[in-house]
mmCIF file of C-alpha atoms in Angstrom:
data_model
loop_
_atom_site.group_PDB
_atom_site.id
_atom_site.type_symbol
_atom_site.label_atom_id
_atom_site.label_comp_id
_atom_site.label_asym_id
_atom_site.label_seq_id
_atom_site.Cartn_x
_atom_site.Cartn_y
_atom_site.Cartn_z
ATOM 1 C CA MET A 21 12.060 -24.804 -51.920
ATOM 2 C CA ALA A 22 15.563 -24.081 -53.183
ATOM 3 C CA ARG A 23 18.030 -22.853 -50.579
ATOM 4 C CA ASN A 24 20.852 -20.375 -51.147
ATOM 5 C CA ARG A 25 24.115 -22.000 -50.143
ATOM 6 C CA GLN A 26 27.689 -20.812 -50.273
ATOM 7 C CA ARG A 27 31.043 -21.392 -48.631
ATOM 8 C CA GLU A 28 33.777 -18.896 -47.898
ATOM 9 C CA ARG A 29 37.228 -19.264 -46.412
ATOM 10 C CA VAL A 30 37.826 -17.925 -42.880
ATOM 11 C CA ALA A 31 41.396 -18.158 -41.570
ATOM 12 C CA GLY A 32 42.052 -21.337 -43.545
ATOM 13 C CA ALA A 33 38.748 -23.042 -42.725
ATOM 14 C CA VAL A 34 35.563 -22.855 -44.760
ATOM 15 C CA ALA A 35 32.512 -20.989 -43.461
ATOM 16 C CA VAL A 36 29.092 -22.231 -44.528
ATOM 17 C CA VAL A 37 26.326 -19.755 -45.356
ATOM 18 C CA GLU A 38 22.841 -21.054 -46.069
ATOM 19 C CA THR A 39 19.276 -19.748 -46.060
ATOM 20 C CA VAL A 40 17.028 -21.501 -43.513
ATOM 21 C CA ASP A 41 13.494 -20.784 -42.382
ATOM 22 C CA GLY A 42 14.717 -18.465 -39.627
ATOM 23 C CA GLY A 43 16.876 -16.344 -41.938
ATOM 24 C CA LEU A 44 20.500 -16.483 -43.054
ATOM 25 C CA ALA A 45 22.414 -19.179 -41.168
ATOM 26 C CA GLU A 46 26.193 -18.907 -40.953
ATOM 27 C CA LEU A 47 28.548 -21.526 -39.559
ATOM 28 C CA ILE A 48 31.777 -19.658 -38.791
ATOM 29 C CA PRO A 49 34.993 -21.556 -37.950
ATOM 30 C CA ASP A 50 36.542 -20.843 -34.560
ATOM 31 C CA ARG A 51 40.030 -19.387 -35.087
ATOM 32 C CA GLU A 52 41.247 -20.883 -31.795
ATOM 33 C CA ARG A 53 39.699 -24.383 -31.950
ATOM 34 C CA ALA A 54 40.391 -26.717 -34.847
ATOM 35 C CA ARG A 55 36.836 -28.067 -35.010
ATOM 36 C CA GLY A 56 35.009 -25.270 -33.246
ATOM 37 C CA TRP A 57 32.080 -23.504 -34.920
ATOM 38 C CA THR A 58 29.743 -20.620 -34.148
ATOM 39 C CA LEU A 59 26.221 -20.608 -35.560
ATOM 40 C CA LEU A 60 24.689 -17.232 -36.397
ATOM 41 C CA ILE A 61 21.176 -16.545 -37.664
ATOM 42 C CA ASP A 62 20.796 -13.174 -39.391
ATOM 43 C CA GLY A 63 23.973 -12.067 -37.647
ATOM 44 C CA ALA A 64 22.831 -13.029 -34.136
ATOM 45 C CA PRO A 65 25.059 -15.619 -32.408
ATOM 46 C CA GLN A 66 22.977 -18.702 -31.578
ATOM 47 C CA SER A 67 25.370 -21.486 -30.581
ATOM 48 C CA HIS A 68 28.993 -22.494 -30.329
ATOM 49 C CA VAL A 69 30.141 -26.100 -30.573
ATOM 50 C CA ASP A 70 33.506 -27.846 -30.525
ATOM 51 C CA LEU A 71 33.213 -31.203 -32.270
ATOM 52 C CA ASP A 72 36.471 -32.383 -30.681
ATOM 53 C CA ASP A 73 35.406 -31.332 -27.186
ATOM 54 C CA PRO A 74 31.600 -31.282 -26.762
ATOM 55 C CA GLY A 75 32.095 -30.732 -23.038
ATOM 56 C CA TYR A 76 33.413 -27.242 -23.807
ATOM 57 C CA LEU A 77 30.809 -24.480 -23.549
ATOM 58 C CA SER A 78 31.796 -21.042 -24.850
ATOM 59 C CA PHE A 79 28.721 -18.832 -24.530
ATOM 60 C CA GLU A 80 27.981 -17.401 -21.097
ATOM 61 C CA TYR A 81 24.360 -18.550 -20.975
ATOM 62 C CA GLN A 82 25.242 -22.023 -22.295
ATOM 63 C CA ARG A 83 27.759 -22.441 -19.493
ATOM 64 C CA ARG A 84 24.996 -21.677 -16.990
ATOM 65 C CA LEU A 85 22.694 -24.179 -18.615
ATOM 66 C CA GLY A 86 25.571 -26.650 -18.475
ATOM 67 C CA HIS A 87 25.910 -26.099 -14.729
ATOM 68 C CA ILE A 88 22.223 -26.918 -14.342
ATOM 69 C CA ALA A 89 22.648 -30.099 -16.389
ATOM 70 C CA ASP A 90 25.542 -31.028 -14.094
ATOM 71 C CA LEU A 91 23.396 -30.552 -10.997
ATOM 72 C CA VAL A 92 20.123 -32.202 -12.041
ATOM 73 C CA ALA A 93 21.383 -35.620 -10.921
ATOM 74 C CA PRO A 94 24.539 -37.205 -9.442
ATOM 75 C CA ALA A 95 27.586 -36.940 -11.700
ATOM 76 C CA ASN A 96 27.757 -39.356 -14.660
ATOM 77 C CA ARG A 97 24.234 -40.703 -14.105
ATOM 78 C CA PRO A 98 22.293 -40.930 -17.390
ATOM 79 C CA VAL A 99 19.341 -38.552 -17.584
ATOM 80 C CA GLN A 100 16.421 -37.891 -19.900
ATOM 81 C CA VAL A 101 16.402 -34.409 -21.384
ATOM 82 C CA VAL A 102 14.099 -32.418 -23.652
ATOM 83 C CA HIS A 103 15.702 -29.503 -25.500
ATOM 84 C CA LEU A 104 13.219 -26.940 -26.791
ATOM 85 C CA GLY A 105 15.210 -25.169 -29.491
ATOM 86 C CA GLY A 106 18.066 -26.899 -31.249
ATOM 87 C CA GLY A 107 20.628 -24.403 -32.488
ATOM 88 C CA ALA A 108 23.793 -26.393 -33.155
ATOM 89 C CA PHE A 109 22.678 -29.050 -30.596
ATOM 90 C CA THR A 110 25.328 -27.732 -28.192
ATOM 91 C CA LEU A 111 23.674 -28.679 -24.899
ATOM 92 C CA ALA A 112 22.575 -32.077 -26.176
ATOM 93 C CA ARG A 113 26.184 -32.795 -27.179
ATOM 94 C CA TYR A 114 27.319 -31.608 -23.742
ATOM 95 C CA VAL A 115 24.940 -33.940 -21.889
ATOM 96 C CA ALA A 116 25.879 -36.868 -24.135
ATOM 97 C CA ALA A 117 29.569 -36.253 -23.372
ATOM 98 C CA THR A 118 29.241 -35.693 -19.624
ATOM 99 C CA ARG A 119 26.463 -38.220 -18.965
ATOM 100 C CA PRO A 120 26.905 -41.167 -21.356
ATOM 101 C CA ARG A 121 23.817 -43.293 -22.096
ATOM 102 C CA SER A 122 21.502 -40.318 -21.535
ATOM 103 C CA THR A 123 18.369 -40.193 -23.705
ATOM 104 C CA GLN A 124 17.534 -36.833 -25.255
ATOM 105 C CA GLN A 125 14.952 -35.218 -27.495
ATOM 106 C CA ILE A 126 15.571 -32.006 -29.430
ATOM 107 C CA VAL A 127 12.553 -30.055 -30.682
ATOM 108 C CA GLU A 128 13.470 -27.517 -33.361
ATOM 109 C CA LEU A 129 10.933 -25.890 -35.686
ATOM 110 C CA ASP A 130 13.431 -24.886 -38.401
ATOM 111 C CA GLU A 131 13.808 -28.084 -40.436
ATOM 112 C CA PRO A 132 16.345 -26.630 -42.923
ATOM 113 C CA LEU A 133 18.487 -25.581 -39.940
ATOM 114 C CA VAL A 134 18.278 -29.113 -38.547
ATOM 115 C CA ARG A 135 19.453 -30.506 -41.893
ATOM 116 C CA LEU A 136 22.298 -27.981 -42.047
ATOM 117 C CA VAL A 137 23.557 -28.819 -38.560
ATOM 118 C CA ARG A 138 23.223 -32.572 -39.104
ATOM 119 C CA ARG A 139 25.212 -32.313 -42.354
ATOM 120 C CA GLU A 140 27.979 -29.933 -41.287
ATOM 121 C CA LEU A 141 28.208 -30.703 -37.545
ATOM 122 C CA PRO A 142 27.093 -34.335 -37.298
ATOM 123 C CA LEU A 143 26.099 -35.841 -33.979
ATOM 124 C CA ASP A 144 27.999 -38.781 -32.532
ATOM 125 C CA SER A 145 26.379 -41.882 -34.010
ATOM 126 C CA GLY A 146 26.289 -43.482 -30.556
ATOM 127 C CA ALA A 147 24.457 -40.623 -28.878
ATOM 128 C CA ARG A 148 20.853 -41.297 -27.921
ATOM 129 C CA ILE A 149 19.511 -38.063 -29.375
ATOM 130 C CA ARG A 150 16.273 -37.770 -31.339
ATOM 131 C CA VAL A 151 15.544 -34.590 -33.278
ATOM 132 C CA ARG A 152 11.974 -33.527 -34.057
ATOM 133 C CA ALA A 153 11.402 -30.733 -36.572
ATOM 134 C CA THR A 154 8.284 -29.146 -35.104
ATOM 135 C CA ASP A 155 7.073 -26.296 -32.908
ATOM 136 C CA ALA A 156 8.473 -26.418 -29.373
ATOM 137 C CA ARG A 157 5.117 -26.434 -27.586
ATOM 138 C CA ALA A 158 3.591 -28.925 -30.006
ATOM 139 C CA GLY A 159 6.626 -31.187 -29.655
ATOM 140 C CA LEU A 160 6.515 -30.977 -25.880
ATOM 141 C CA GLY A 161 2.864 -32.030 -26.041
ATOM 142 C CA LYS A 162 3.959 -35.353 -27.556
ATOM 143 C CA VAL A 163 6.297 -36.240 -24.671
ATOM 144 C CA ALA A 164 4.917 -38.608 -22.046
ATOM 145 C CA ASP A 165 3.980 -37.468 -18.545
ATOM 146 C CA GLY A 166 6.934 -37.475 -16.141
ATOM 147 C CA TRP A 167 9.457 -38.467 -18.816
ATOM 148 C CA ALA A 168 12.136 -35.784 -18.394
ATOM 149 C CA ASP A 169 14.716 -35.158 -15.701
ATOM 150 C CA LEU A 170 15.522 -31.841 -17.378
ATOM 151 C CA ILE A 171 13.794 -29.560 -19.871
ATOM 152 C CA ILE A 172 15.870 -26.780 -21.428
ATOM 153 C CA ALA A 173 14.060 -23.978 -23.263
ATOM 154 C CA ASP A 174 16.278 -21.938 -25.582
ATOM 155 C CA VAL A 175 13.895 -20.904 -28.337
ATOM 156 C CA PHE A 176 14.295 -17.737 -30.369
ATOM 157 C CA SER A 177 12.626 -16.618 -33.582
ATOM 158 C CA GLY A 178 14.182 -13.484 -34.997
ATOM 159 C CA ALA A 179 16.122 -13.117 -31.695
ATOM 160 C CA ARG A 180 12.830 -13.145 -29.721
ATOM 161 C CA THR A 181 11.201 -15.886 -27.657
ATOM 162 C CA PRO A 182 7.792 -16.647 -29.211
ATOM 163 C CA ALA A 183 4.810 -15.529 -27.134
ATOM 164 C CA HIS A 184 3.255 -19.000 -26.781
ATOM 165 C CA LEU A 185 6.373 -20.171 -24.904
ATOM 166 C CA THR A 186 6.053 -17.555 -22.143
ATOM 167 C CA SER A 187 2.723 -18.423 -20.469
ATOM 168 C CA THR A 188 1.452 -20.290 -17.430
ATOM 169 C CA GLU A 189 -0.288 -22.731 -19.766
ATOM 170 C CA PHE A 190 3.037 -23.522 -21.437
ATOM 171 C CA LEU A 191 4.766 -23.995 -18.092
ATOM 172 C CA ALA A 192 1.969 -26.272 -16.905
ATOM 173 C CA GLU A 193 2.829 -28.472 -19.893
ATOM 174 C CA VAL A 194 6.506 -28.308 -18.903
ATOM 175 C CA ARG A 195 5.680 -29.485 -15.404
ATOM 176 C CA ARG A 196 3.545 -32.330 -16.779
ATOM 177 C CA VAL A 197 6.531 -33.674 -18.709
ATOM 178 C CA LEU A 198 9.008 -33.317 -15.822
ATOM 179 C CA ARG A 199 9.539 -36.114 -13.347
ATOM 180 C CA PRO A 200 9.080 -35.206 -9.672
ATOM 181 C CA GLY A 201 12.281 -33.403 -8.714
ATOM 182 C CA GLY A 202 13.131 -32.562 -12.319
ATOM 183 C CA PHE A 203 14.552 -29.217 -13.444
ATOM 184 C CA TYR A 204 13.250 -26.691 -15.950
ATOM 185 C CA ALA A 205 15.838 -24.224 -17.282
ATOM 186 C CA ALA A 206 15.050 -21.356 -19.640
ATOM 187 C CA ASN A 207 17.312 -18.926 -21.465
ATOM 188 C CA LEU A 208 15.591 -15.532 -21.245
ATOM 189 C CA ALA A 209 16.694 -12.315 -22.947
ATOM 190 C CA ASP A 210 15.706 -8.841 -21.788
ATOM 191 C CA GLY A 211 16.928 -5.321 -21.152
ATOM 192 C CA PRO A 212 15.799 -2.283 -19.194
ATOM 193 C CA PRO A 213 13.236 -2.001 -17.648
ATOM 194 C CA LEU A 214 13.287 -5.850 -17.426
ATOM 195 C CA ALA A 215 9.497 -6.166 -17.603
ATOM 196 C CA HIS A 216 9.689 -9.377 -19.655
ATOM 197 C CA LEU A 217 12.157 -11.030 -17.274
ATOM 198 C CA ARG A 218 10.141 -10.094 -14.180
ATOM 199 C CA GLY A 219 6.960 -11.350 -15.833
ATOM 200 C CA GLN A 220 8.608 -14.678 -16.645
ATOM 201 C CA ILE A 221 9.688 -15.148 -13.037
ATOM 202 C CA ALA A 222 6.170 -14.356 -11.831
ATOM 203 C CA THR A 223 4.758 -16.810 -14.367
ATOM 204 C CA ALA A 224 7.094 -19.610 -13.296
ATOM 205 C CA ALA A 225 6.224 -18.966 -9.644
ATOM 206 C CA THR A 226 2.591 -19.907 -10.340
ATOM 207 C CA VAL A 227 3.693 -23.377 -11.502
ATOM 208 C CA PHE A 228 6.889 -24.189 -9.575
ATOM 209 C CA PRO A 229 7.549 -23.657 -5.847
ATOM 210 C CA GLU A 230 11.340 -23.310 -6.207
ATOM 211 C CA LEU A 231 13.048 -20.773 -8.461
ATOM 212 C CA ALA A 232 16.509 -19.322 -9.032
ATOM 213 C CA LEU A 233 17.888 -16.873 -11.585
ATOM 214 C CA ALA A 234 21.470 -16.649 -12.878
ATOM 215 C CA ALA A 235 22.706 -13.620 -14.818
ATOM 216 C CA ASP A 236 25.382 -10.989 -15.177
ATOM 217 C CA PRO A 237 24.881 -8.362 -12.424
ATOM 218 C CA THR A 238 24.721 -5.570 -15.007
ATOM 219 C CA VAL A 239 21.753 -7.310 -16.648
ATOM 220 C CA LEU A 240 20.015 -7.772 -13.293
ATOM 221 C CA ARG A 241 20.531 -4.082 -12.534
ATOM 222 C CA GLY A 242 18.912 -3.167 -15.845
ATOM 223 C CA ARG A 243 22.043 -1.533 -17.266
ATOM 224 C CA ARG A 244 22.196 -3.534 -20.497
ATOM 225 C CA PHE A 245 20.359 -6.078 -22.614
ATOM 226 C CA GLY A 246 21.456 -9.653 -21.989
ATOM 227 C CA ASN A 247 20.621 -13.225 -21.080
ATOM 228 C CA ALA A 248 19.385 -14.627 -17.796
ATOM 229 C CA VAL A 249 18.871 -18.307 -17.035
ATOM 230 C CA LEU A 250 15.813 -19.229 -14.996
ATOM 231 C CA LEU A 251 15.830 -22.504 -13.046
ATOM 232 C CA ALA A 252 12.594 -23.969 -11.660
ATOM 233 C CA SER A 253 11.646 -27.177 -9.860
ATOM 234 C CA ASP A 254 9.270 -28.738 -7.382
ATOM 235 C CA ARG A 255 12.193 -29.593 -5.080
ATOM 236 C CA GLU A 256 14.814 -27.644 -3.186
ATOM 237 C CA LEU A 257 17.414 -26.274 -5.579
ATOM 238 C CA PRO A 258 21.207 -26.650 -5.214
ATOM 239 C CA VAL A 259 21.533 -22.880 -4.899
ATOM 240 C CA ALA A 260 24.882 -22.832 -3.085
ATOM 241 C CA GLU A 261 26.623 -25.012 -5.663
ATOM 242 C CA LEU A 262 25.015 -23.213 -8.602
ATOM 243 C CA THR A 263 26.089 -19.881 -7.100
ATOM 244 C CA ARG A 264 29.667 -21.104 -6.721
ATOM 245 C CA ARG A 265 29.840 -22.319 -10.315
ATOM 246 C CA VAL A 266 28.294 -19.194 -11.806
ATOM 247 C CA ALA A 267 30.562 -16.936 -9.724
ATOM 248 C CA THR A 268 33.721 -18.724 -10.898
ATOM 249 C CA ASP A 269 32.867 -18.710 -14.613
ATOM 250 C CA PRO A 270 35.135 -16.819 -17.069
ATOM 251 C CA HIS A 271 32.334 -14.221 -17.120
ATOM 252 C CA PRO A 272 31.143 -14.305 -13.498
ATOM 253 C CA GLY A 273 27.464 -13.984 -12.744
ATOM 254 C CA ARG A 274 25.114 -13.784 -9.787
ATOM 255 C CA VAL A 275 22.345 -16.117 -8.624
ATOM 256 C CA GLU A 276 19.170 -14.740 -7.057
ATOM 257 C CA HIS A 277 16.845 -16.945 -5.011
ATOM 258 C CA GLY A 278 14.182 -16.718 -2.336
ATOM 259 C CA ARG A 279 13.351 -13.285 -0.942
ATOM 260 C CA ALA A 280 15.903 -11.496 -3.148
ATOM 261 C CA LEU A 281 14.333 -12.990 -6.263
ATOM 262 C CA ALA A 282 10.825 -12.125 -5.069
ATOM 263 C CA ASP A 283 11.947 -8.538 -4.462
ATOM 264 C CA PHE A 284 13.502 -8.420 -7.935
ATOM 265 C CA THR A 285 10.216 -9.618 -9.469
ATOM 266 C CA GLY A 286 8.525 -6.630 -7.851
ATOM 267 C CA GLY A 287 4.916 -7.752 -8.045
ATOM 268 C CA ALA A 288 4.944 -8.450 -11.792
ATOM 269 C CA ALA A 289 1.843 -10.198 -13.094
ATOM 270 C CA PRO A 290 1.978 -13.760 -14.444
ATOM 271 C CA VAL A 291 1.624 -14.173 -18.207
ATOM 272 C CA THR A 292 -1.197 -16.238 -19.705
ATOM 273 C CA ASP A 293 -1.843 -17.347 -23.272
ATOM 274 C CA ALA A 294 -4.323 -14.483 -23.566
ATOM 275 C CA SER A 295 -1.774 -11.824 -22.541
ATOM 276 C CA ALA A 296 1.464 -13.348 -23.861
ATOM 277 C CA LYS A 297 3.862 -11.341 -26.034
ATOM 278 C CA PRO A 298 7.239 -12.235 -27.564
ATOM 279 C CA SER A 299 10.341 -11.200 -25.676
ATOM 280 C CA PRO A 300 11.708 -7.724 -26.550
ATOM 281 C CA VAL A 301 13.654 -6.987 -29.713
ATOM 282 C CA PRO A 302 17.367 -6.777 -28.833
ATOM 283 C CA PRO A 303 19.095 -3.483 -29.572
ATOM 284 C CA ALA A 304 21.172 -3.638 -32.745
ATOM 285 C CA ALA A 305 24.317 -2.914 -30.706
ATOM 286 C CA VAL A 306 23.994 -6.254 -28.882
ATOM 287 C CA PHE A 307 25.334 -8.165 -31.886
ATOM 288 C CA ARG A 308 28.098 -5.790 -32.921
#
């Protein structure tokens, strides 16, 4: 199918605008970084990447996912990572830069988006990164048992997480692919009354014995729509170090764990395939 494509100049650099399966994709040059780019889909910011410095993470939630990638194994040790949702491949670039010789798989349903990112923001030719253009759950089903040290879920369709990626059955598949002691990290978006977020914590608790949640305090208090990063594992989590890193970010956040997280969940029911729904539609003001 023919794709609409155009370029426009932004502060001396050239923005790229192209129609992909998910909507209108825009690659906007960063005015402060010579080779920095922000990816938007239908006006919603999806990713930021700096081709000169892939270790730089701009978005708040991506920084938190980066902290988790830092803590999954001793520093500089290569790891095996599955990324559910590709965006501009920001986290895969980050892992490749901070943990050379890591092996990674990106699963991204939007094949035209994959082609756009590969063409305009090419990956380092030496990076061990494989990209599969398929559904996240279907792609995960093709990964061998116990293959991954880390699975990162950052999947949005029309700014909503698809329903089939929110259930206990999905998380059972995540745990199958994780090695013992591996980490699962998910970018979740919700706003008041936080029913989706609480349900996702309850769902993860049926599959993983150890959980932590990192977010802006105003999001946790239900005062605004925003992102929260859920971390789950079958081993004790590095809560103290994660808390320190999140608290000292440019946009400081809070980490909930243990009894405080259970209290926050408030008896929410786990989600199954039969009851699953997409995450809530963000308010229009979120992207202004």
